[in-house]
Tab-separated table of N, CA and C in Angstrom:
chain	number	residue	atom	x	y	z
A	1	UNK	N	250.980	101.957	139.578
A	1	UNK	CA	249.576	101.990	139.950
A	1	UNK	C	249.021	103.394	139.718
A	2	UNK	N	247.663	103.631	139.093
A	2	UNK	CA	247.315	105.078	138.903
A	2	UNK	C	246.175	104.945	139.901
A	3	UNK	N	246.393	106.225	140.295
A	3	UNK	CA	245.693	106.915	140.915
A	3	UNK	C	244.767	107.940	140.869
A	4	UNK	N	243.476	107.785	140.670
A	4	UNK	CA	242.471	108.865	140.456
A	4	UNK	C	242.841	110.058	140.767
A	5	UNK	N	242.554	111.522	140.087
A	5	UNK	CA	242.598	112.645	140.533
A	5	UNK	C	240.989	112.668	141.490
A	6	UNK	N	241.399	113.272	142.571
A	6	UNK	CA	239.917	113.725	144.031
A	6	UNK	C	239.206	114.554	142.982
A	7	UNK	N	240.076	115.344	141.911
A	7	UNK	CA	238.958	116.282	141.700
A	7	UNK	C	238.569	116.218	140.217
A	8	UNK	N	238.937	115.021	139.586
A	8	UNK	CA	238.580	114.496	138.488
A	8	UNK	C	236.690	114.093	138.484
A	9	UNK	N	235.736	114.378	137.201
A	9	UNK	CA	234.500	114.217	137.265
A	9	UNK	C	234.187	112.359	137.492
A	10	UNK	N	233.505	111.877	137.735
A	10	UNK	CA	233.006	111.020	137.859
A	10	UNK	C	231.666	110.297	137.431
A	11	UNK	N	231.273	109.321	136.473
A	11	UNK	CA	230.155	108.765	136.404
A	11	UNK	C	229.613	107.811	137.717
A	12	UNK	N	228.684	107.667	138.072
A	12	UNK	CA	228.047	106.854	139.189
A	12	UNK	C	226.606	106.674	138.452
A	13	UNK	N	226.798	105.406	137.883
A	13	UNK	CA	225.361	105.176	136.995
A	13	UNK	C	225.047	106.375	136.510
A	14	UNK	N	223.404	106.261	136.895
A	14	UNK	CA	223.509	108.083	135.812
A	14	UNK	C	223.611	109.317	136.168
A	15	UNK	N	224.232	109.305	137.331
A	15	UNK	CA	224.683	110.809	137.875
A	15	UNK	C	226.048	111.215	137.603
A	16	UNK	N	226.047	112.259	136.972
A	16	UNK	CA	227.906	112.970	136.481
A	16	UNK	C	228.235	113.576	138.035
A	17	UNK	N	229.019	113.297	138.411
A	17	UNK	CA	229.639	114.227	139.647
A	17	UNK	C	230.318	114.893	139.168
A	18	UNK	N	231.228	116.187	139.578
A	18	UNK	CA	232.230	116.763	138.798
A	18	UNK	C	233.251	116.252	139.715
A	19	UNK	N	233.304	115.911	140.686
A	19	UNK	CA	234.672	114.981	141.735
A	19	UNK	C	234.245	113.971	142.127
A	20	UNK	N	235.119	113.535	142.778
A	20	UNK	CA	235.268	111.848	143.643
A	20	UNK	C	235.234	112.537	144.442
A	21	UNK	N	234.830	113.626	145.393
A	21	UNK	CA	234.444	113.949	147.162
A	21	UNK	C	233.186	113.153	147.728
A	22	UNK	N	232.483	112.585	148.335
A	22	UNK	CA	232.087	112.249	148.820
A	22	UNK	C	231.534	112.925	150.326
A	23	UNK	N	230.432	113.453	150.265
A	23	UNK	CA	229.942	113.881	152.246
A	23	UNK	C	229.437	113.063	152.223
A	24	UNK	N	230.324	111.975	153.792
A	24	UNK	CA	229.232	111.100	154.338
A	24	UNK	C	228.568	111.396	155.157
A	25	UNK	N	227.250	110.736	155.158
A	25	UNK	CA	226.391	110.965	156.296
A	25	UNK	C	226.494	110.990	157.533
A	26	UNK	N	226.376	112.067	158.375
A	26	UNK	CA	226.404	112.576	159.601
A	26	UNK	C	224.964	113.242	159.863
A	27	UNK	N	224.961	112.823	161.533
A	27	UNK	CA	223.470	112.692	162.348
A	27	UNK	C	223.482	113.765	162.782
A	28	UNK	N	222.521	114.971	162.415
A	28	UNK	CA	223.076	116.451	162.701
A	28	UNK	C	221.732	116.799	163.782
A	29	UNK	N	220.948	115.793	163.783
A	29	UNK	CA	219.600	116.733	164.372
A	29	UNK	C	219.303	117.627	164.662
A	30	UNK	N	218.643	118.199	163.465
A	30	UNK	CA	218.708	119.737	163.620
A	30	UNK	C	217.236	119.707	163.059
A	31	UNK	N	216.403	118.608	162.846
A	31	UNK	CA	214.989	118.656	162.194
A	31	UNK	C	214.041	119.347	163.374
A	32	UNK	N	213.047	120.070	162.845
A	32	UNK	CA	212.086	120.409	163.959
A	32	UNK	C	210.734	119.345	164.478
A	33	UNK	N	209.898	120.075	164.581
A	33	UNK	CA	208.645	119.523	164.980
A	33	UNK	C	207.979	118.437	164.301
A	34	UNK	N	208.188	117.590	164.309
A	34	UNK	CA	207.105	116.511	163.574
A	34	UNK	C	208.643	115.612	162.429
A	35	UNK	N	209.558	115.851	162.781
A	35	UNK	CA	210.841	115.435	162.256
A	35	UNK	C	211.032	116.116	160.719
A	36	UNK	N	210.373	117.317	160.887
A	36	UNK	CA	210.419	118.316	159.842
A	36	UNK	C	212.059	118.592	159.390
A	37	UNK	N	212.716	118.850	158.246
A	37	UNK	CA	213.555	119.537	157.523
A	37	UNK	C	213.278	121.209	157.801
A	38	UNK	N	214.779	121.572	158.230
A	38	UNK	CA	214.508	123.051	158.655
A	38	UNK	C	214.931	123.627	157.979
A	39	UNK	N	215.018	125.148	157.863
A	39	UNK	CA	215.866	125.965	156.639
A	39	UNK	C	217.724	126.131	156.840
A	40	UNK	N	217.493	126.070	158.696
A	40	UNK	CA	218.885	125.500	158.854
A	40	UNK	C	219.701	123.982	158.170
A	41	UNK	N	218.829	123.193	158.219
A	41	UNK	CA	219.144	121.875	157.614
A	41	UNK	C	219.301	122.533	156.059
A	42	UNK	N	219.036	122.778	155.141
A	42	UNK	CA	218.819	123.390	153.776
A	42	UNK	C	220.291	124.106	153.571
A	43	UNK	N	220.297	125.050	154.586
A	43	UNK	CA	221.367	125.912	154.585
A	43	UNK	C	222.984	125.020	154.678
A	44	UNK	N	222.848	124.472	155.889
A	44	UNK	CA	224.307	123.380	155.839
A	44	UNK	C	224.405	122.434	154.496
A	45	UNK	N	223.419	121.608	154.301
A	45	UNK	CA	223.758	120.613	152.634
A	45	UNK	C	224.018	121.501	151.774
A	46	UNK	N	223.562	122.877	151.465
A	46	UNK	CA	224.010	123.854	150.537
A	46	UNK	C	225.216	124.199	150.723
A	47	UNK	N	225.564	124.909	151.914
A	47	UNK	CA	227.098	124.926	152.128
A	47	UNK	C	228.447	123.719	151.411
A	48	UNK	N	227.526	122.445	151.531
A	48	UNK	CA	228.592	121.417	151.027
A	48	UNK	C	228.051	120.822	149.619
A	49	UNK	N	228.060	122.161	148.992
A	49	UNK	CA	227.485	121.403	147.308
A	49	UNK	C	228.719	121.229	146.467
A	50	UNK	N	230.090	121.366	147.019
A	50	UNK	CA	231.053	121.644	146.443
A	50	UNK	C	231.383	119.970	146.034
A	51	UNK	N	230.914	119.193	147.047
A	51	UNK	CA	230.994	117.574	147.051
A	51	UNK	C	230.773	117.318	145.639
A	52	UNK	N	231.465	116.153	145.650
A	52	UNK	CA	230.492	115.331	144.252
A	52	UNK	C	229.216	114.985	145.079
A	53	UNK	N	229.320	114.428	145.589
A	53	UNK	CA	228.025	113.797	146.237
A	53	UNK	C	227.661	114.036	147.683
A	54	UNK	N	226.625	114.429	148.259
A	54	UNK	CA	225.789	114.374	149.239
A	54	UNK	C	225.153	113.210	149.619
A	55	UNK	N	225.822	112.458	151.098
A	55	UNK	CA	224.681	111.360	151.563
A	55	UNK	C	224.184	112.270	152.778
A	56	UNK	N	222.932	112.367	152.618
A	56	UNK	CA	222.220	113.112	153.863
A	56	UNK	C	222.247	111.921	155.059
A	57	UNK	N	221.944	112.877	156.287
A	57	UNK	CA	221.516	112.461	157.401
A	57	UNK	C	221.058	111.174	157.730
A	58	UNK	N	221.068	109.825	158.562
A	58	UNK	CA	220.148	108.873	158.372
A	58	UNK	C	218.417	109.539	158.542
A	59	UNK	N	217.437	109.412	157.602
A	59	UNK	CA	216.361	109.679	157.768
A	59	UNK	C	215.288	108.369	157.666
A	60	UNK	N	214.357	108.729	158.739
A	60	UNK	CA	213.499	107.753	159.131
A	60	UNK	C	212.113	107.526	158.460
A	61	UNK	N	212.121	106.406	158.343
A	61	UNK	CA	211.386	105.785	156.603
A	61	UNK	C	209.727	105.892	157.422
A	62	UNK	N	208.986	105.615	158.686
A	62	UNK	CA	208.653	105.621	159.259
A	62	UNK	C	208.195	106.069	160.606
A	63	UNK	N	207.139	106.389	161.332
A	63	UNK	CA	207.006	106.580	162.785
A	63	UNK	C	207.514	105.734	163.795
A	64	UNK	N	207.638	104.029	163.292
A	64	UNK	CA	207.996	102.997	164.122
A	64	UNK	C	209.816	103.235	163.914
A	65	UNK	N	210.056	103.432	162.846
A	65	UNK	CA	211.590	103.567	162.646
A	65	UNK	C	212.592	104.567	163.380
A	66	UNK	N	211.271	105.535	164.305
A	66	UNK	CA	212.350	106.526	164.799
A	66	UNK	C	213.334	106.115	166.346
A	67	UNK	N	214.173	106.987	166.546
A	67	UNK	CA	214.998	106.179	167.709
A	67	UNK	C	215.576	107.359	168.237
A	68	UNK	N	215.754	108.397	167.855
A	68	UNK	CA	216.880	109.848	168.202
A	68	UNK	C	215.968	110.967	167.685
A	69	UNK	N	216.238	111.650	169.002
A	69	UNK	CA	215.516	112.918	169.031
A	69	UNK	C	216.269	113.916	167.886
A	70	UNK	N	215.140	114.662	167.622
A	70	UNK	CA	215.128	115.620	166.284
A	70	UNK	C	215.657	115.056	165.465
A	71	UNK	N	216.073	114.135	164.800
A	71	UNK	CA	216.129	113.389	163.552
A	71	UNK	C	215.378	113.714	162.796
A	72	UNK	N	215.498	113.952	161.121
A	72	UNK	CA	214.558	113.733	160.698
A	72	UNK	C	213.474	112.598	160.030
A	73	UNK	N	212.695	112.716	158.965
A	73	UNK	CA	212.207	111.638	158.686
A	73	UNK	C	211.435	111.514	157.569
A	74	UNK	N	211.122	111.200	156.531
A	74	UNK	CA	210.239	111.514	155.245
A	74	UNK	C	209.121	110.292	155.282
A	75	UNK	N	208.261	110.667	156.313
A	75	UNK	CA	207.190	109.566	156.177
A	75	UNK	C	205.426	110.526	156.437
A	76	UNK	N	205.969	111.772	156.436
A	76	UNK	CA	204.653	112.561	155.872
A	76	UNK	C	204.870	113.392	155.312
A	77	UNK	N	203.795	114.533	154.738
A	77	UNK	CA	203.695	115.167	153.796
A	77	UNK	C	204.784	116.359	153.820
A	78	UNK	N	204.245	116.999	155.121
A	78	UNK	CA	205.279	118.119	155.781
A	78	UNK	C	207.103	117.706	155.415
A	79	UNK	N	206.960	116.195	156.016
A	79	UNK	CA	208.914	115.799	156.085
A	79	UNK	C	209.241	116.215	154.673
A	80	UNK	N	208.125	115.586	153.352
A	80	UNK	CA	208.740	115.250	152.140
A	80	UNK	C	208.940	117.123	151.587
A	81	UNK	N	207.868	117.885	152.141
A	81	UNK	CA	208.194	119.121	151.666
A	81	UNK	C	209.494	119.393	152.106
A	82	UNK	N	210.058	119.292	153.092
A	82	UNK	CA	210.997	119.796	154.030
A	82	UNK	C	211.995	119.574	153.285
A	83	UNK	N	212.251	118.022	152.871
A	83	UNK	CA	213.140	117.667	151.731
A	83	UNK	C	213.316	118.091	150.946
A	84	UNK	N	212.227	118.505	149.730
A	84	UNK	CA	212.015	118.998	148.795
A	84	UNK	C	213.024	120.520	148.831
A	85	UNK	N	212.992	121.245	150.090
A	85	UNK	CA	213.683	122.532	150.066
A	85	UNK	C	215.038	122.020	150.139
A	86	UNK	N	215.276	121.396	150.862
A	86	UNK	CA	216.684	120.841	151.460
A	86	UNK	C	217.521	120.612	149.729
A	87	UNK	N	216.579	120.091	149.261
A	87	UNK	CA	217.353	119.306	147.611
A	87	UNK	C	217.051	120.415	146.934
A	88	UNK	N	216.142	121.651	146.916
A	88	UNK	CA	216.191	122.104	146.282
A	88	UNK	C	217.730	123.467	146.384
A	89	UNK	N	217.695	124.101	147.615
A	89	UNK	CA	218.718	124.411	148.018
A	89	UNK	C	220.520	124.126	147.459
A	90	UNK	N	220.105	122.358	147.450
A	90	UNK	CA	221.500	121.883	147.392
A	90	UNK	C	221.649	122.048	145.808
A	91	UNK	N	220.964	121.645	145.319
A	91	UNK	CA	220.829	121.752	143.133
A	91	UNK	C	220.910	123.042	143.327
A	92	UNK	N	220.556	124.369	143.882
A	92	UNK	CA	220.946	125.820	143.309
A	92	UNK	C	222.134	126.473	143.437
A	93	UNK	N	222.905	125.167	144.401
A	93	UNK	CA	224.402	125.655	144.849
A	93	UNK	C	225.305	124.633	143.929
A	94	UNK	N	224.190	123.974	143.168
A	94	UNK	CA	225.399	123.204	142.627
A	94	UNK	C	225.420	121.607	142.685
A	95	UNK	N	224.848	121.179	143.730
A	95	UNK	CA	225.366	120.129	144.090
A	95	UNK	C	224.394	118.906	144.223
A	96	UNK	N	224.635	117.814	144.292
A	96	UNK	CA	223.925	116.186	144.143
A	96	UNK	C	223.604	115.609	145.461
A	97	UNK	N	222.533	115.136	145.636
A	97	UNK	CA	222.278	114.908	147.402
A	97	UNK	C	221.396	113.532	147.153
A	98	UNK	N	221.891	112.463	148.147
A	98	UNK	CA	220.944	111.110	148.009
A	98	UNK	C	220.486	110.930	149.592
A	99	UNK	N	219.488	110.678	149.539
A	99	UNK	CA	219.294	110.026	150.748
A	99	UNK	C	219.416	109.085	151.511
A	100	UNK	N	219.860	109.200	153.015
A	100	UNK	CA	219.772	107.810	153.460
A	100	UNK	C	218.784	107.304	154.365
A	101	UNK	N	218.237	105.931	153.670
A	101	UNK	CA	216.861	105.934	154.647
A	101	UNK	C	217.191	105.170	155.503
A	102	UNK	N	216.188	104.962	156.713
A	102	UNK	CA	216.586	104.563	158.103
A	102	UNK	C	215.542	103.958	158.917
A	103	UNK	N	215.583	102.812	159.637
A	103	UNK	CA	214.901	102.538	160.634
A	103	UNK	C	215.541	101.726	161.857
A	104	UNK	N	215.161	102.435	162.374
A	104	UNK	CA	216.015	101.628	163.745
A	104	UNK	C	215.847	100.403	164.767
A	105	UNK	N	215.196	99.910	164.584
A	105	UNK	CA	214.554	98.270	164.668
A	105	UNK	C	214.122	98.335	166.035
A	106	UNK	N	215.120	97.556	166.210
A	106	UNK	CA	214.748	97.199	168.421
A	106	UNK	C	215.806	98.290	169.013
A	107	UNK	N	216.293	99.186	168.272
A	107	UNK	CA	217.691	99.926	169.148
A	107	UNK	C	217.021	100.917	168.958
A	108	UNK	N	215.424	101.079	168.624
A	108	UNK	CA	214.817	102.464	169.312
A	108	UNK	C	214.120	102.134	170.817
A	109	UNK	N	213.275	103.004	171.078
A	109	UNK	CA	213.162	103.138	172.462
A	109	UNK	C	211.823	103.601	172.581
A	110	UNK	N	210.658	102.858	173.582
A	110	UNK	CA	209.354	103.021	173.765
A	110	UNK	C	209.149	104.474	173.380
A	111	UNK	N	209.546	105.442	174.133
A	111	UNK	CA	209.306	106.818	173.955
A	111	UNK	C	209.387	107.491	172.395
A	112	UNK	N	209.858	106.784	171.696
A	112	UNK	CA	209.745	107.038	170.246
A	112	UNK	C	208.108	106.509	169.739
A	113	UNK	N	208.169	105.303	169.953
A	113	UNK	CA	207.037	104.629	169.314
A	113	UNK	C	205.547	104.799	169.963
A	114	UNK	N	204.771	104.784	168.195
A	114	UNK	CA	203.245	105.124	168.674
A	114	UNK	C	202.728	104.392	169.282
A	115	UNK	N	202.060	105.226	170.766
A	115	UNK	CA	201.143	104.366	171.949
A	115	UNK	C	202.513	103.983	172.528
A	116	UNK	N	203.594	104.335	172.618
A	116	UNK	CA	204.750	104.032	173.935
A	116	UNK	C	205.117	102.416	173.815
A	117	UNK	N	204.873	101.591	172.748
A	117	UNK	CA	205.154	100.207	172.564
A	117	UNK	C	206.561	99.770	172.542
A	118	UNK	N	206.219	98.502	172.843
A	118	UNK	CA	208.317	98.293	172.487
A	118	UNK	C	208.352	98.600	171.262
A	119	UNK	N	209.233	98.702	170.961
A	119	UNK	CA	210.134	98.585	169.274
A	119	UNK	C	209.714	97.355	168.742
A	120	UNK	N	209.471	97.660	167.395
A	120	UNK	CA	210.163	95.900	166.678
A	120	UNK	C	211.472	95.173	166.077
A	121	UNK	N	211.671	94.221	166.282
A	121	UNK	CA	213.352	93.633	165.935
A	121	UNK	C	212.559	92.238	165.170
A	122	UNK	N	214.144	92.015	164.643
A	122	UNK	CA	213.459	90.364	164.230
A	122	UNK	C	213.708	89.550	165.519
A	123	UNK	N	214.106	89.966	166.048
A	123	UNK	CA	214.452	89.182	167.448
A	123	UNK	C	214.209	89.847	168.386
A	124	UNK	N	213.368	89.318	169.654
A	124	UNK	CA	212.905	89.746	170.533
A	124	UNK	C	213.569	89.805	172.166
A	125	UNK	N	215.121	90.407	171.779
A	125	UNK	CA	216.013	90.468	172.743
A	125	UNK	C	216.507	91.761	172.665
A	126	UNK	N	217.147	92.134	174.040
A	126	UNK	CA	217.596	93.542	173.878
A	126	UNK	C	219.186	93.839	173.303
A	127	UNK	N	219.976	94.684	173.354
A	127	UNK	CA	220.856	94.861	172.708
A	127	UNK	C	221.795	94.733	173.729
A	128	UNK	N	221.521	95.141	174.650
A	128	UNK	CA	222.642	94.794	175.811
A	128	UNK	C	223.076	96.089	176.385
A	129	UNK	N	223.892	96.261	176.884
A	129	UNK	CA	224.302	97.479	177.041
A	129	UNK	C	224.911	98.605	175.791
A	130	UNK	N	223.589	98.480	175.473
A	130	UNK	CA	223.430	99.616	174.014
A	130	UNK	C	223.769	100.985	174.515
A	131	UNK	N	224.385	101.927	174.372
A	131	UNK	CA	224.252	103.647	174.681
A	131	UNK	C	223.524	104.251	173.829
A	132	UNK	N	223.300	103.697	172.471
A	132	UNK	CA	222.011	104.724	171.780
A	132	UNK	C	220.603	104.729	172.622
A	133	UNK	N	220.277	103.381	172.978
A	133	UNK	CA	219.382	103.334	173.448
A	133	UNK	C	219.411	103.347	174.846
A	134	UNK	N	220.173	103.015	175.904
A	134	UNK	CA	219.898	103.735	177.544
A	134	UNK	C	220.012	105.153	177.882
A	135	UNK	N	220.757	105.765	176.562
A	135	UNK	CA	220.911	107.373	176.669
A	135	UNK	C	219.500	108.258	177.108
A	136	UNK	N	218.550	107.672	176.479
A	136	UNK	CA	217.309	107.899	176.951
A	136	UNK	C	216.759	108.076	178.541
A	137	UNK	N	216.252	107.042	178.600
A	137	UNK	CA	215.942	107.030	179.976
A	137	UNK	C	216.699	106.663	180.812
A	138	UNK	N	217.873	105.762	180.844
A	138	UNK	CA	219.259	104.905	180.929
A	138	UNK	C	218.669	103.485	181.599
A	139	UNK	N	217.027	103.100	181.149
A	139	UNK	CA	216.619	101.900	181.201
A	139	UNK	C	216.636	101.200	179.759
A	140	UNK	N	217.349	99.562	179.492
A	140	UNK	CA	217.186	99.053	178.556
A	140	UNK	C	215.691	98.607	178.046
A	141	UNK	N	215.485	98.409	176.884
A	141	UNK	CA	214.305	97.899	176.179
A	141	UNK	C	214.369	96.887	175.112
A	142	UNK	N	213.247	95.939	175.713
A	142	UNK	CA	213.224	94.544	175.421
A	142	UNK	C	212.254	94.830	173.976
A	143	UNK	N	212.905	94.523	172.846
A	143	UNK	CA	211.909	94.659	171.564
A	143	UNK	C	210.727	93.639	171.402
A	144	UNK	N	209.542	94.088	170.684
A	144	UNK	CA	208.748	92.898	170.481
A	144	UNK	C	209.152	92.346	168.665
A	145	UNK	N	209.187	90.700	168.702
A	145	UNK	CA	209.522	90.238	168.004
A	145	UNK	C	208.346	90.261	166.668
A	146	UNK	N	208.786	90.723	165.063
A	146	UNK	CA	208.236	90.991	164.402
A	146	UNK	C	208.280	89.948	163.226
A	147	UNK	N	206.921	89.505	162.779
A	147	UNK	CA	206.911	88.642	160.946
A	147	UNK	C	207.170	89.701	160.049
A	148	UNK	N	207.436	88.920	159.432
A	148	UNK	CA	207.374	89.518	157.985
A	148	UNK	C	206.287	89.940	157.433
A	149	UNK	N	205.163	89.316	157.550
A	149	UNK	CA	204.035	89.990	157.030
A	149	UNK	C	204.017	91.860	157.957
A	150	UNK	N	204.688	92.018	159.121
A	150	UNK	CA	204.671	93.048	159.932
A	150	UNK	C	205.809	94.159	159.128
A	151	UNK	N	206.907	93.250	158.999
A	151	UNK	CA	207.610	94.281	158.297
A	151	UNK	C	207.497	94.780	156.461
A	152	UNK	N	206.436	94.204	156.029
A	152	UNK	CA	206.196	95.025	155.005
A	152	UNK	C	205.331	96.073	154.851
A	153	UNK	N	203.944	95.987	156.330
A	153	UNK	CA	203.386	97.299	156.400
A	153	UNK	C	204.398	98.440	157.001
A	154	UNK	N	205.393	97.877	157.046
A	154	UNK	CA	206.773	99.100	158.079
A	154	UNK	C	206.974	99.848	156.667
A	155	UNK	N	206.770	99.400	155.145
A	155	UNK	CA	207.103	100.327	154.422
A	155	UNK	C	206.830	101.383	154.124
A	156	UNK	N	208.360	101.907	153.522
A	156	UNK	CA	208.228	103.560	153.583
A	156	UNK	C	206.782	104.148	152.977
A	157	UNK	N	205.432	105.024	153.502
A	157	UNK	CA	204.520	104.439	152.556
A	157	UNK	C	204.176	105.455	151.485
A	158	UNK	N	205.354	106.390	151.267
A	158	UNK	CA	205.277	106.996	150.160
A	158	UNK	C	206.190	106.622	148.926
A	159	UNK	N	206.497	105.683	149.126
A	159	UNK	CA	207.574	104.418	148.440
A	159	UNK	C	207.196	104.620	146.727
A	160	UNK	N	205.623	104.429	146.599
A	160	UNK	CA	205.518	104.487	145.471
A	160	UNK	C	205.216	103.189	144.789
């Protein structure tokens, strides 16, 4: 049986990696104000440009999608600049960075969402004894149940 060299280059559709390393995504919250990208955030993905590949942070596609404090999020202008440094950072050290986008359905928590509303889920039940979500206030939250016509204005809306 052969076995790949870790530090052999790699095709992935049309990105050349120069290894098979892989950074997986880890929840670092370290975004600021408005779920801004910080220069600290910039600074750590640069540190790991040595990867073939960069999966960033889960980031939140949306205002309704958020669920965890200081997360970040690319759903305004400010986030996408923020990004913009973050990737630019990581390409001057070298290295390939994808994003991962994110929304957190009914396992966010009123205090996230605009006007303090429940969350939306496709199902309008709670999670149970969730810890992402009682970590908060350590009261559970009952989601409001969402159509489809609802979850396509949820899109990311710089999507394109």
């Amino acid at each position: 049986m052969h076995t790949p060299d870790l530090c052999a280059p790699v095709r992935l559709g049309a990105l050349e990696a120069p290894n098979r390393i892989v950074m997986a995504p880890l929840t670092r919250r370290r975004a600021g104000l408005g779920r801004v990208p910080t220069p600290l955030m910039a600074e750590y993905y640069a540190q790991r440009a040595a990867a073939g590949l960069i999966v960033s942070e889960a980031t939140a596609i949306s205002q309704q999608g958020t669920g965890c404090p200081n997360s970040p999020g690319i759903y305004t202008d400010d986030q996408i600049t923020g990004w913009q440094r973050v990737t630019e950072a990581v390409h001057l050290a070298g290295g390939r960075i994808f994003l991962q986008l994110w929304h957190m359905g009914r396992i966010s928590h009123p205090s996230f969402q605009p006007s303090l509303k429940q969350p939306i889920g496709l199902a309008a039940f709670d999670m149970g004894d969730d810890r992402a979500q009682t970590a908060i206030t350590g009261q559970r939250s009952k989601p409001r149940q969402t159509r489809i016509s609802l979850c396509r204005k949820l899109r990311a809306e710089k999507s394109g």
